PDB file of C-alpha atoms in Angstrom:
ATOM      1  CA  GLN K   6     -18.818   2.864   1.290  1.00 89.00           C
ATOM      2  CA  VAL K   7     -15.404   3.749  -0.062  1.00 95.00           C
ATOM      3  CA  GLN K   8     -13.950   2.229  -3.320  1.00 97.00           C
ATOM      4  CA  LEU K   9     -10.374   1.607  -3.960  1.00 98.00           C
ATOM      5  CA  VAL K  10      -9.184   0.250  -7.336  1.00 98.00           C
ATOM      6  CA  GLU K  11      -5.494  -0.492  -7.377  1.00 97.00           C
ATOM      7  CA  SER K  12      -3.397  -0.835 -10.668  1.00 97.00           C
ATOM      8  CA  GLY K  13       0.119  -0.921 -11.626  1.00 98.00           C
ATOM      9  CA  GLY K  14       1.052  -4.755 -10.798  1.00 97.00           C
ATOM     10  CA  GLY K  15       3.092  -6.670 -13.014  1.00 98.00           C
ATOM     11  CA  SER K  16       6.284  -8.865 -13.254  1.00 98.00           C
ATOM     12  CA  VAL K  17       9.493  -7.562 -13.200  1.00 98.00           C
ATOM     13  CA  GLN K  18      13.147  -8.841 -12.735  1.00 98.00           C
ATOM     14  CA  ALA K  19      15.023  -8.489  -9.364  1.00 98.00           C
ATOM     15  CA  GLY K  20      16.464  -4.847  -9.247  1.00 98.00           C
ATOM     16  CA  GLY K  21      13.465  -3.463 -11.286  1.00 98.00           C
ATOM     17  CA  SER K  22      10.633  -0.648 -10.175  1.00 98.00           C
ATOM     18  CA  LEU K  23       7.045  -0.556 -10.192  1.00 98.00           C
ATOM     19  CA  ARG K  24       4.677   1.970  -9.191  1.00 98.00           C
ATOM     20  CA  LEU K  25       1.283   0.970  -7.847  1.00 98.00           C
ATOM     21  CA  SER K  26      -1.811   3.246  -7.754  1.00 98.00           C
ATOM     22  CA  CYS K  27      -4.495   3.181  -5.869  1.00 98.00           C
ATOM     23  CA  ALA K  28      -7.752   5.249  -7.039  1.00 98.00           C
ATOM     24  CA  ALA K  29     -10.400   6.253  -4.416  1.00 97.00           C
ATOM     25  CA  SER K  30     -14.075   6.866  -4.708  1.00 95.00           C
ATOM     26  CA  THR K  31     -13.951   9.668  -1.930  1.00 92.00           C
ATOM     27  CA  SER K  32     -11.592  12.231  -1.156  1.00 91.00           C
ATOM     28  CA  THR K  33      -8.155  10.773   0.100  1.00 91.00           C
ATOM     29  CA  TYR K  34      -7.458  13.926   2.502  1.00 90.00           C
ATOM     30  CA  SER K  35     -10.843  13.117   4.239  1.00 90.00           C
ATOM     31  CA  LEU K  36      -9.456   9.573   5.174  1.00 94.00           C
ATOM     32  CA  PHE K  37      -7.390   9.150   8.566  1.00 96.00           C
ATOM     33  CA  CYS K  38      -4.874   6.993   7.170  1.00 97.00           C
ATOM     34  CA  MET K  39      -4.161   5.174   3.808  1.00 98.00           C
ATOM     35  CA  SER K  40      -1.745   2.085   3.735  1.00 98.00           C
ATOM     36  CA  TRP K  41      -0.341  -0.678   1.425  1.00 98.00           C
ATOM     37  CA  PHE K  42      -0.393  -4.183   2.527  1.00 98.00           C
ATOM     38  CA  HIS K  43       1.408  -7.120   1.002  1.00 98.00           C
ATOM     39  CA  GLN K  44       0.431 -10.633   0.994  1.00 98.00           C
ATOM     40  CA  ALA K  45       2.926 -13.559  -0.200  1.00 97.00           C
ATOM     41  CA  PRO K  46       1.745 -16.760  -1.256  1.00 92.00           C
ATOM     42  CA  GLY K  47       0.891 -18.724   1.657  1.00 95.00           C
ATOM     43  CA  GLU K  48       1.441 -16.000   4.222  1.00 96.00           C
ATOM     44  CA  GLU K  49      -0.538 -13.543   6.047  1.00 97.00           C
ATOM     45  CA  ARG K  50      -1.164 -10.008   4.922  1.00 97.00           C
ATOM     46  CA  GLU K  51       1.091  -7.476   6.195  1.00 97.00           C
ATOM     47  CA  GLY K  52       1.312  -3.567   6.212  1.00 98.00           C
ATOM     48  CA  VAL K  53       4.434  -2.523   4.021  1.00 98.00           C
ATOM     49  CA  ALA K  54       3.906   1.388   3.990  1.00 98.00           C
ATOM     50  CA  ARG K  55       1.203   3.886   5.503  1.00 98.00           C
ATOM     51  CA  ARG K  56       0.587   7.422   5.457  1.00 97.00           C
ATOM     52  CA  SER K  57      -1.342   9.367   7.831  1.00 96.00           C
ATOM     53  CA  ARG K  58      -3.491  12.252   7.061  1.00 94.00           C
ATOM     54  CA  ASP K  59      -0.803  14.683   8.395  1.00 93.00           C
ATOM     55  CA  GLY K  60       1.465  13.469   6.033  1.00 94.00           C
ATOM     56  CA  ALA K  61       3.693  11.314   8.409  1.00 97.00           C
ATOM     57  CA  THR K  62       4.709   7.727   6.692  1.00 98.00           C
ATOM     58  CA  VAL K  63       5.810   4.634   7.965  1.00 98.00           C
ATOM     59  CA  TYR K  64       7.696   1.669   6.334  1.00 98.00           C
ATOM     60  CA  ARG K  65       8.153  -2.039   7.386  1.00 98.00           C
ATOM     61  CA  ASP K  66      11.738  -2.430   7.974  1.00 98.00           C
ATOM     62  CA  SER K  67      12.056  -4.839   4.856  1.00 97.00           C
ATOM     63  CA  VAL K  68      10.967  -2.153   2.448  1.00 98.00           C
ATOM     64  CA  LYS K  69      12.770   1.271   3.945  1.00 98.00           C
ATOM     65  CA  GLY K  70      14.880   2.950   1.319  1.00 98.00           C
ATOM     66  CA  ARG K  71      13.258   0.862  -1.517  1.00 98.00           C
ATOM     67  CA  PHE K  72       9.665   1.817  -1.152  1.00 98.00           C
ATOM     68  CA  THR K  73       8.051   5.340  -1.241  1.00 98.00           C
ATOM     69  CA  ILE K  74       4.193   5.999  -0.376  1.00 98.00           C
ATOM     70  CA  SER K  75       2.723   9.278  -1.369  1.00 97.00           C
ATOM     71  CA  GLN K  76      -0.725  10.468  -2.106  1.00 96.00           C
ATOM     72  CA  ASP K  77      -2.128  13.029  -4.447  1.00 95.00           C
ATOM     73  CA  ASN K  78      -4.965  14.593  -2.803  1.00 92.00           C
ATOM     74  CA  ALA K  79      -6.025  16.521  -6.156  1.00 95.00           C
ATOM     75  CA  LYS K  80      -6.563  13.296  -7.952  1.00 96.00           C
ATOM     76  CA  ASN K  81      -7.726  10.958  -4.985  1.00 96.00           C
ATOM     77  CA  ILE K  82      -5.073   8.549  -5.736  1.00 98.00           C
ATOM     78  CA  LEU K  83      -2.369   6.747  -3.319  1.00 98.00           C
ATOM     79  CA  TYR K  84       0.943   5.408  -4.748  1.00 98.00           C
ATOM     80  CA  LEU K  85       3.454   3.032  -3.966  1.00 98.00           C
ATOM     81  CA  GLN K  86       6.834   3.526  -5.829  1.00 98.00           C
ATOM     82  CA  MET K  87       8.779   0.228  -5.443  1.00 98.00           C
ATOM     83  CA  ASP K  88      12.412   0.289  -6.306  1.00 98.00           C
ATOM     84  CA  ASN K  89      15.276  -2.423  -6.001  1.00 98.00           C
ATOM     85  CA  LEU K  90      12.764  -4.961  -5.922  1.00 98.00           C
ATOM     86  CA  LYS K  91      13.583  -8.658  -4.752  1.00 98.00           C
ATOM     87  CA  PRO K  92      11.805 -11.808  -5.176  1.00 97.00           C
ATOM     88  CA  GLU K  93      10.554 -11.863  -1.377  1.00 97.00           C
ATOM     89  CA  ASP K  94       8.319  -8.666  -2.875  1.00 98.00           C
ATOM     90  CA  THR K  95       6.460 -10.907  -4.447  1.00 98.00           C
ATOM     91  CA  GLY K  96       2.542 -11.440  -3.860  1.00 98.00           C
ATOM     92  CA  VAL K  97      -0.488  -9.558  -3.894  1.00 98.00           C
ATOM     93  CA  TYR K  98      -0.433  -5.678  -2.678  1.00 98.00           C
ATOM     94  CA  TYR K  99      -3.455  -4.271  -1.452  1.00 98.00           C
ATOM     95  CA  CYS K 100      -4.645  -0.451  -0.989  1.00 98.00           C
ATOM     96  CA  ALA K 101      -6.237  -0.116   2.546  1.00 98.00           C
ATOM     97  CA  ALA K 102      -7.829   2.800   4.132  1.00 98.00           C
ATOM     98  CA  ALA K 103      -8.933   3.647   7.784  1.00 97.00           C
ATOM     99  CA  ASN K 104     -11.158   6.292   9.211  1.00 95.00           C
ATOM    100  CA  LYS K 105      -9.730   5.916  12.721  1.00 95.00           C
ATOM    101  CA  VAL K 106      -6.632   4.049  13.402  1.00 95.00           C
ATOM    102  CA  CYS K 107      -3.196   4.271  11.543  1.00 96.00           C
ATOM    103  CA  SER K 108      -1.492   0.608  12.136  1.00 96.00           C
ATOM    104  CA  TRP K 109      -0.463  -2.372  10.767  1.00 95.00           C
ATOM    105  CA  LEU K 110      -3.486  -4.221  12.324  1.00 95.00           C
ATOM    106  CA  THR K 111      -5.725  -5.318   9.624  1.00 96.00           C
ATOM    107  CA  ARG K 112      -8.518  -5.196  11.845  1.00 96.00           C
ATOM    108  CA  THR K 113      -8.311  -1.342  11.725  1.00 96.00           C
ATOM    109  CA  VAL K 114      -8.739  -1.200   8.344  1.00 97.00           C
ATOM    110  CA  ASP K 115     -11.982  -0.079   7.125  1.00 97.00           C
ATOM    111  CA  TYR K 116     -11.678  -0.250   3.375  1.00 98.00           C
ATOM    112  CA  TRP K 117      -9.882  -2.738   1.196  1.00 98.00           C
ATOM    113  CA  GLY K 118      -8.987  -2.687  -2.675  1.00 98.00           C
ATOM    114  CA  GLN K 119      -9.190  -5.994  -4.453  1.00 97.00           C
ATOM    115  CA  GLY K 120      -5.334  -6.184  -4.936  1.00 98.00           C
ATOM    116  CA  THR K 121      -2.917  -6.414  -7.725  1.00 98.00           C
ATOM    117  CA  GLN K 122      -0.192  -8.897  -8.310  1.00 98.00           C
ATOM    118  CA  VAL K 123       3.340  -8.263  -8.140  1.00 98.00           C
ATOM    119  CA  THR K 124       5.867 -10.945  -9.376  1.00 98.00           C
ATOM    120  CA  VAL K 125       9.732 -10.296  -8.752  1.00 98.00           C
ATOM    121  CA  SER K 126      11.962 -13.058 -10.636  1.00 98.00           C
ATOM    122  CA  SER K 127      15.517 -13.522  -9.657  1.00 94.00           C
TER     123      SER K 127
END
């Protein structure tokens, strides 16, 4: 069982930045896909950034140009740099990993972290 532990959430004003980290209990290189999902209050969980093993990255349109996903395979950590944050970015951010498929579909995720809260005030 792979354990994922997020950190780095907090409260910021609009326009500010945060960097989320996700520490994996296994080699991140061994995972086919690693992703960040966002769940706003009262909403369903949706993917915002994902990175496949070959290094290819995909972003949801709403975060393009503002969020950057990266991975340090030497430390087994996944990052999400979030810049120019907006109030609509508020919610819980989950780290996710998949063994076979890289997609936005939550059913394709094999492992979830516990989530970290991000609050952006206007």
